[in-house]
CSV table of N, CA and C in Angstrom, one decimal:
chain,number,residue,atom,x,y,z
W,1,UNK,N,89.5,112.8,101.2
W,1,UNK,CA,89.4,112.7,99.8
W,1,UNK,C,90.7,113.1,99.1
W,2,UNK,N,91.0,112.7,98.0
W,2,UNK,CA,92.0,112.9,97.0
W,2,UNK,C,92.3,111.8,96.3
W,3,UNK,N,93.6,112.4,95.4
W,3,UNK,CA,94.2,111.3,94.4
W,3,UNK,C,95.5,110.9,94.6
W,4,UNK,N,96.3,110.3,93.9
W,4,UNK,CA,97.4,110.0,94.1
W,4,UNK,C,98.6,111.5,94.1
W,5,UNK,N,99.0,111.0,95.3
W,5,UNK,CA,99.5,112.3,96.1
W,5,UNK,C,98.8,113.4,96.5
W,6,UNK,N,97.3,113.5,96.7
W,6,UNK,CA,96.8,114.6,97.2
W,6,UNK,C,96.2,114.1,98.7
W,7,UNK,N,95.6,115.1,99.1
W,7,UNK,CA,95.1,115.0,100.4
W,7,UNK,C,94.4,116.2,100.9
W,8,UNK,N,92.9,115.7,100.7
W,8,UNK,CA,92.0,117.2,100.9
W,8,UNK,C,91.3,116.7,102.1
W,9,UNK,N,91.0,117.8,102.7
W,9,UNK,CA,90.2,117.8,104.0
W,9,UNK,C,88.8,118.3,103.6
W,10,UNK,N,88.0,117.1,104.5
W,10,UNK,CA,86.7,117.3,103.8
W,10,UNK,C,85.6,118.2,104.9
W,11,UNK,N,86.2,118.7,105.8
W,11,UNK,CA,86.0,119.8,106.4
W,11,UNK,C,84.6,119.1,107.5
W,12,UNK,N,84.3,120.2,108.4
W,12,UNK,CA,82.5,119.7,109.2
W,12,UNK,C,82.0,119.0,108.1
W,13,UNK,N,81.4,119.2,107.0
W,13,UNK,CA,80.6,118.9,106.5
W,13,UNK,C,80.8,117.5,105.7
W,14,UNK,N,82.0,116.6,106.1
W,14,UNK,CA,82.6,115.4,105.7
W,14,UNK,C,82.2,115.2,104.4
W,15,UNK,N,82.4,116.7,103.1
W,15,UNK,CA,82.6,115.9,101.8
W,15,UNK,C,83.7,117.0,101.1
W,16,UNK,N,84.2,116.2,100.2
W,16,UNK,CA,85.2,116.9,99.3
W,16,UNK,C,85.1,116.6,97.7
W,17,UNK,N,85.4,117.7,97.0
W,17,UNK,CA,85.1,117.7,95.5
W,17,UNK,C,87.0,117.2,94.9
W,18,UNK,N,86.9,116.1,94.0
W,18,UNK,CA,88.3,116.5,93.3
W,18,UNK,C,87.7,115.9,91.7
W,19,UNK,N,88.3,117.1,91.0
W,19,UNK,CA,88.1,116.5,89.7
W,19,UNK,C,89.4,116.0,88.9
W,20,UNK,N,89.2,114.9,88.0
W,20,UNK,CA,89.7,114.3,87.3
W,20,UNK,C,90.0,114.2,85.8
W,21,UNK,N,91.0,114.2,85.7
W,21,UNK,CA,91.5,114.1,84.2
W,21,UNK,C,91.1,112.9,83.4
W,22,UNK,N,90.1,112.7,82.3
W,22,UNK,CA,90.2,111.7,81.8
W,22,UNK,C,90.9,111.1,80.9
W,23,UNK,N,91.5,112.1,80.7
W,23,UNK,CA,92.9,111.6,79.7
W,23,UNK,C,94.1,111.4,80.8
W,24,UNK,N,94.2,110.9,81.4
W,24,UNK,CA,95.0,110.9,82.8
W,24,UNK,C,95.0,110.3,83.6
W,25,UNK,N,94.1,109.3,83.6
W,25,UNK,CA,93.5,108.3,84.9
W,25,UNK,C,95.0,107.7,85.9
W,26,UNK,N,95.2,107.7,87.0
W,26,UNK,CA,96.0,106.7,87.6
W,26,UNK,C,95.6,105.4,87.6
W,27,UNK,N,97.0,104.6,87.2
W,27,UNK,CA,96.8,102.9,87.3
W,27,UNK,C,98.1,102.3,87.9
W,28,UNK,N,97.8,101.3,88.7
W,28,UNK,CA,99.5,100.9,89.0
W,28,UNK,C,100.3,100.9,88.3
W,29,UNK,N,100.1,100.6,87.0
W,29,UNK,CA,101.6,101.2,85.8
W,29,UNK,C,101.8,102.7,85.2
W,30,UNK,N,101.0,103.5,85.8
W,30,UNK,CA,101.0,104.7,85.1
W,30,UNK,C,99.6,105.5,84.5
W,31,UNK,N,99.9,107.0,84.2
W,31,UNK,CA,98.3,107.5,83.6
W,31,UNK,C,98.1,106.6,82.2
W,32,UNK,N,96.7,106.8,82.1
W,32,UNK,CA,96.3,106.3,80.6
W,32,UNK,C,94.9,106.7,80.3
W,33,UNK,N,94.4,107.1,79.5
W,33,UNK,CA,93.1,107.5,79.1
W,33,UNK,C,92.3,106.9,79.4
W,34,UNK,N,90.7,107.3,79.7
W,34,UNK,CA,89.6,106.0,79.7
W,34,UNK,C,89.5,106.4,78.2
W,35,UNK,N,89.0,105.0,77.7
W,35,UNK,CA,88.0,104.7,76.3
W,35,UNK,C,86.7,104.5,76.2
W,36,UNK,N,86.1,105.0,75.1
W,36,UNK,CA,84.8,104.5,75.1
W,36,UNK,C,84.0,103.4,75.5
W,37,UNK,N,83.7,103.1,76.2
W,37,UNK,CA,83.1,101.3,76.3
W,37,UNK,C,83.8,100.9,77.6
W,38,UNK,N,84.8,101.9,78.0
W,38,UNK,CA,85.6,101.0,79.4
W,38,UNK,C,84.6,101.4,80.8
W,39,UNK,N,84.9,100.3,81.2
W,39,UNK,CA,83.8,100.9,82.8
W,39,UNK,C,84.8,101.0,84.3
W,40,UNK,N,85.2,101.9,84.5
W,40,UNK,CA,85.9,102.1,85.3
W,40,UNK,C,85.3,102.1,86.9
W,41,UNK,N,86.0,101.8,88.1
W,41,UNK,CA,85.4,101.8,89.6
W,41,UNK,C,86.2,102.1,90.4
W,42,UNK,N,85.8,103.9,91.4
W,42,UNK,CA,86.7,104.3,91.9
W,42,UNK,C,85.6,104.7,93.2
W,43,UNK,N,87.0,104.7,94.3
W,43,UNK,CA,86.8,104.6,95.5
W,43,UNK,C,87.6,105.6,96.7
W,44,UNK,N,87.2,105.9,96.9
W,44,UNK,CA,88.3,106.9,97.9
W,44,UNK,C,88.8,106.5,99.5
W,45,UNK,N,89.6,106.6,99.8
W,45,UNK,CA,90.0,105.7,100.9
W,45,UNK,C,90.0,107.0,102.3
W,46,UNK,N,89.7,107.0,103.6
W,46,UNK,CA,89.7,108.5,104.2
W,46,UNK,C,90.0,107.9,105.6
W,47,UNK,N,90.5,108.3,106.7
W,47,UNK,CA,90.3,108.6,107.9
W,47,UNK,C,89.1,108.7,108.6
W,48,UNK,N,89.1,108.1,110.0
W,48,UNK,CA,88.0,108.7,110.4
W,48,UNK,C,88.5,108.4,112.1
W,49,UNK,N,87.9,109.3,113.0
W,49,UNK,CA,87.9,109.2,114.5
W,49,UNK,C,87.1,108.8,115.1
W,50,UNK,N,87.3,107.4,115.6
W,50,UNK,CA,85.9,106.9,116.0
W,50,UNK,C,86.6,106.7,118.0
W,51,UNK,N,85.9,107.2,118.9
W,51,UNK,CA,86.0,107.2,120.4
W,51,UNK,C,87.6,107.9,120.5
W,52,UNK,N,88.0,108.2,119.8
W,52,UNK,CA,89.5,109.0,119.7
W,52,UNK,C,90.5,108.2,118.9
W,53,UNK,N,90.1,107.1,118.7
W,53,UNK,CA,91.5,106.2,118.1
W,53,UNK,C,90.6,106.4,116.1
W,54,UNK,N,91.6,106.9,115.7
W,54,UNK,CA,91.7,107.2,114.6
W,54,UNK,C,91.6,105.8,113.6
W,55,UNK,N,90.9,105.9,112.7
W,55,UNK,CA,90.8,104.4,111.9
W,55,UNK,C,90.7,104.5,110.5
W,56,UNK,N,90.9,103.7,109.5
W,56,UNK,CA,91.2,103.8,108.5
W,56,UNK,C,90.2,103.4,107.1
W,57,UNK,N,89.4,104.0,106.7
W,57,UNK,CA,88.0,103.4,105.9
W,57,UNK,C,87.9,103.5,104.2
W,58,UNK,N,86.9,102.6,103.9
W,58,UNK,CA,86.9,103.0,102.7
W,58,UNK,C,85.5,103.6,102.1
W,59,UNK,N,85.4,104.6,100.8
W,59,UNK,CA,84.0,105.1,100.8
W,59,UNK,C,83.2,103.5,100.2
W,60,UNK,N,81.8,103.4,99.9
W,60,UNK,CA,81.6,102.7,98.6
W,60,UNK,C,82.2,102.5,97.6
W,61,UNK,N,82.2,102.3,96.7
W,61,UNK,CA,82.5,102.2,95.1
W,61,UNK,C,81.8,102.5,93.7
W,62,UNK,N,82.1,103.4,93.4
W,62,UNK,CA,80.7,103.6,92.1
W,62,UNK,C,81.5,103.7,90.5
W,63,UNK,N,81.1,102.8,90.3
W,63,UNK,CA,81.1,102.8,88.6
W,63,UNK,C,80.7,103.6,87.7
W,64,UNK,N,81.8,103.6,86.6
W,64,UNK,CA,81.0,104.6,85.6
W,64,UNK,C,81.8,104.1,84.1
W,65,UNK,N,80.8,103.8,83.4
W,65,UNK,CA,80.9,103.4,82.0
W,65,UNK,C,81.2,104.5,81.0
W,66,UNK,N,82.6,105.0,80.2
W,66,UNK,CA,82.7,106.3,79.3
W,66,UNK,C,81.7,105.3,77.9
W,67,UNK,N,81.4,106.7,77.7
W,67,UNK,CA,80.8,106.6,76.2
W,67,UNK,C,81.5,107.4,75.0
């Protein structure tokens, strides 16, 4: 789990907390605030070791609408 430039270990228990700035979102051009009404979808991208060979996954995706 993490954000642009982080890298948390999600330990035995395969989960990890990162909180977020919402005045600060990352976007390929730079931070920018969410707005009221915008519905944003984030995803976290992580590692995983499957029979030893290490592979590359992605979580679901979950939505969230600011008000």
């Amino acid at each position: 789990c993490g954000g642009p430039g982080q890298v948390l270990d999600s330990g035995v228990g395969g989960r990890c907390t990162l909180t977020g700035d919402l005045g600060a979102l990352p976007t390929p051009t730079g931070l920018v605030a969410a707005r009221p009404g915008e519905t944003w979808c984030f995803q976290a991208w992580h590692r995983d070791a499957m029979g030893g060979t290490v592979t590359s996954n992605l979580t679901d995706a979950v939505s969230l609408t600011f008000l």
